[in-house]
Short mmCIF file of C-alpha atoms in Angstrom, two decimals:
data_model
loop_
_atom_site.label_atom_id
_atom_site.label_comp_id
_atom_site.label_asym_id
_atom_site.label_seq_id
_atom_site.Cartn_x
_atom_site.Cartn_y
_atom_site.Cartn_z
CA MET A 1 117.28 70.99 124.60
CA ALA A 2 114.20 73.20 124.29
CA THR A 3 113.64 75.72 127.05
CA GLU A 4 110.59 75.96 129.27
CA LEU A 5 108.42 79.04 129.52
CA PRO A 6 108.46 80.92 132.83
CA VAL A 7 104.64 80.75 133.01
CA ARG A 8 102.22 78.11 131.83
CA ILE A 9 100.18 79.04 128.76
CA GLU A 10 97.52 77.51 126.54
CA PHE A 11 96.86 78.19 122.87
CA SER A 12 95.23 76.79 119.77
CA LEU A 13 97.33 75.93 116.74
CA PRO A 14 95.54 76.77 113.47
CA GLU A 15 94.76 74.04 110.97
CA GLY A 16 97.64 73.21 108.64
CA TRP A 17 100.32 73.83 111.27
CA GLU A 18 102.31 70.99 112.84
CA SER A 19 104.12 71.03 116.15
CA VAL A 20 107.74 69.85 115.92
CA PRO A 21 110.40 69.37 118.60
CA PRO A 22 112.37 72.65 118.81
CA ASN A 23 115.69 70.78 118.69
CA SER A 24 114.72 69.11 115.41
CA VAL A 25 114.76 72.48 113.62
CA GLY A 26 117.67 74.04 115.49
CA ALA A 27 115.48 76.25 117.69
CA VAL A 28 117.20 75.24 120.90
CA LEU A 29 116.03 78.30 122.85
CA ALA A 30 112.37 77.90 121.89
CA ALA A 31 109.80 76.29 124.15
CA PHE A 32 107.51 75.51 121.19
CA VAL A 33 107.84 75.37 117.40
CA ALA A 34 105.21 74.78 114.73
CA VAL A 35 105.79 74.59 110.98
CA HIS A 36 103.45 75.10 108.03
CA PRO A 37 104.47 72.40 105.52
CA ALA A 38 102.13 73.67 102.78
CA SER A 39 103.91 77.05 102.66
CA VAL A 40 107.32 75.83 101.50
CA ASP A 41 109.12 78.34 99.26
CA ARG A 42 112.78 77.34 99.87
CA PHE A 43 111.83 78.00 103.51
CA THR A 44 109.09 76.56 105.70
CA ALA A 45 107.08 79.19 107.57
CA ASN A 46 107.27 78.64 111.31
CA ILE A 47 105.97 79.89 114.64
CA THR A 48 108.11 79.87 117.76
CA ILE A 49 107.34 80.63 121.38
CA THR A 50 109.94 81.78 123.90
CA GLY A 51 109.61 83.64 127.16
CA GLN A 52 111.52 85.13 130.06
CA ILE A 53 110.90 86.64 133.45
CA ARG A 54 111.32 90.40 133.04
CA PRO A 55 111.68 93.24 135.53
CA PRO A 56 108.39 95.13 135.94
CA GLU A 57 110.06 98.42 134.97
CA GLN A 58 111.34 97.11 131.62
CA THR A 59 109.21 98.48 128.79
CA MET A 60 107.93 96.48 125.86
CA ILE A 61 109.86 98.80 123.52
CA GLU A 62 113.09 97.93 125.34
CA ILE A 63 112.27 94.24 125.00
CA ALA A 64 111.50 94.64 121.27
CA ASP A 65 114.73 96.60 120.77
CA GLU A 66 116.58 93.77 122.52
CA SER A 67 115.15 91.30 120.00
CA VAL A 68 116.37 93.43 117.09
CA SER A 69 119.82 93.74 118.71
CA ARG A 70 119.98 89.96 119.22
CA LEU A 71 119.39 89.42 115.49
CA GLU A 72 121.91 92.11 114.54
CA GLY A 73 124.41 90.48 116.90
CA ALA A 74 124.05 87.28 114.88
CA ASP A 75 125.08 89.26 111.77
CA VAL A 76 121.54 89.24 110.39
CA PRO A 77 120.65 92.43 108.50
CA VAL A 78 117.44 93.72 110.12
CA SER A 79 115.08 96.60 109.60
CA VAL A 80 111.96 97.39 111.62
CA ARG A 81 109.07 97.77 109.20
CA LYS A 82 106.34 98.45 111.76
CA ARG A 83 105.91 98.54 115.54
CA VAL A 84 102.66 98.90 117.48
CA GLU A 85 102.14 98.97 121.24
CA ALA A 86 98.97 97.32 122.57
CA GLY A 87 97.35 96.10 125.76
CA SER A 88 97.00 98.02 129.00
CA PRO A 89 99.45 99.33 131.61
CA GLU A 90 98.72 96.20 133.69
CA SER A 91 99.18 93.86 130.73
CA PRO A 92 101.20 95.60 128.01
CA GLY A 93 101.93 94.11 124.62
CA LEU A 94 103.78 95.05 121.47
CA SER A 95 103.98 93.76 117.93
CA GLN A 96 106.62 94.46 115.35
CA VAL A 97 107.35 93.37 111.81
CA LEU A 98 110.98 92.93 110.83
CA ASP A 99 112.59 92.45 107.44
CA LEU A 100 115.61 90.14 107.65
CA GLY A 101 118.37 89.00 105.38
CA ALA A 102 119.29 85.41 106.20
CA THR A 103 121.29 82.49 104.98
CA VAL A 104 119.31 79.25 105.00
CA HIS A 105 120.93 76.04 103.76
CA SER A 106 123.74 78.15 102.22
CA GLN A 107 121.25 80.30 100.28
CA SER A 108 120.73 84.00 100.91
CA MET A 109 117.09 84.98 101.22
CA GLU A 110 114.83 87.67 102.52
CA LEU A 111 112.59 86.76 105.46
CA VAL A 112 109.87 88.53 107.40
CA GLN A 113 109.45 88.14 111.14
CA CYS A 114 106.23 89.11 112.85
CA GLN A 115 106.90 89.30 116.57
CA GLY A 116 104.34 89.62 119.33
CA PHE A 117 105.36 90.34 122.91
CA VAL A 118 102.76 89.58 125.58
CA SER A 119 103.16 90.40 129.25
CA MET A 120 101.59 87.82 131.56
CA VAL A 121 101.24 87.34 135.25
CA ASP A 122 101.49 83.74 136.44
CA VAL A 123 98.06 82.62 137.71
CA ASP A 124 99.79 80.64 140.49
CA ASP A 125 102.24 83.42 141.45
CA PRO A 126 100.91 86.96 140.78
CA ASP A 127 104.30 88.52 141.62
CA LYS A 128 105.89 86.75 138.63
CA ARG A 129 105.84 88.83 135.40
CA ALA A 130 106.82 87.05 132.23
CA VAL A 131 107.02 88.28 128.68
CA ILE A 132 106.11 85.67 126.10
CA GLU A 133 107.53 86.19 122.60
CA LEU A 134 105.45 84.78 119.76
CA VAL A 135 107.23 84.85 116.39
CA LEU A 136 106.17 84.04 112.86
CA THR A 137 109.09 83.70 110.43
CA CYS A 138 108.40 83.34 106.72
CA ARG A 139 109.40 84.49 103.25
CA PRO A 140 107.65 87.61 101.94
CA SER A 141 105.86 85.40 99.38
CA GLN A 142 104.35 83.34 102.24
CA LEU A 143 103.20 86.22 104.44
CA GLU A 144 99.74 86.72 102.93
CA THR A 145 98.96 83.02 103.38
CA VAL A 146 100.28 82.45 106.92
CA PHE A 147 99.79 85.82 108.65
CA PRO A 148 96.02 85.36 109.28
CA ASP A 149 96.82 82.03 110.97
CA PHE A 150 99.44 83.75 113.11
CA GLN A 151 96.91 86.39 114.17
CA ASP A 152 94.46 83.64 115.19
CA PHE A 153 97.25 81.86 117.05
CA VAL A 154 98.27 85.03 118.96
CA ARG A 155 94.65 85.72 119.93
CA SER A 156 94.37 82.20 121.35
CA VAL A 157 97.35 82.50 123.74
CA ARG A 158 96.31 82.78 127.39
CA PRO A 159 97.58 81.83 130.83
CA ALA A 160 97.02 78.13 131.54
CA GLY A 161 93.93 77.57 133.62
CA SER A 162 92.35 80.92 132.76
CA SER A 163 88.65 80.94 131.94
CA VAL A 164 89.19 83.03 128.79
CA ALA A 165 88.59 81.02 125.62
#
């Protein structure tokens, strides 16, 4: 069963992307999954959204390191290609690009993961701090095509009910 996010969010899905039930693609911990059917190259590019309540003192770098460790713990070879902190002290963010070795349908392949971590305060409960993880996973050959869509998607994410468009 897909998980729920700890805060309500809104976003716009770029054209060419289709929402699918997380369970249908084995993403049981995701709250949302979208696929890009036109990008198939032995792997369909996808976007997932997950999120957790995090202690206010936990840094975005610690959270990003945790993501890398989680992949390594699943015996996935991982290297951090790039990491950039963003946002403000009140609303920090971080993005990182990972190179992964994976086995998909019994085939070894290289994948790229672009991860964005966004800290949000619940509009209904300002004491609740959540970190939303937005992830694009694709083959290196797909990155140039789908990364601009992912950037648009990330820019569209906002707390539900906020007046920001």
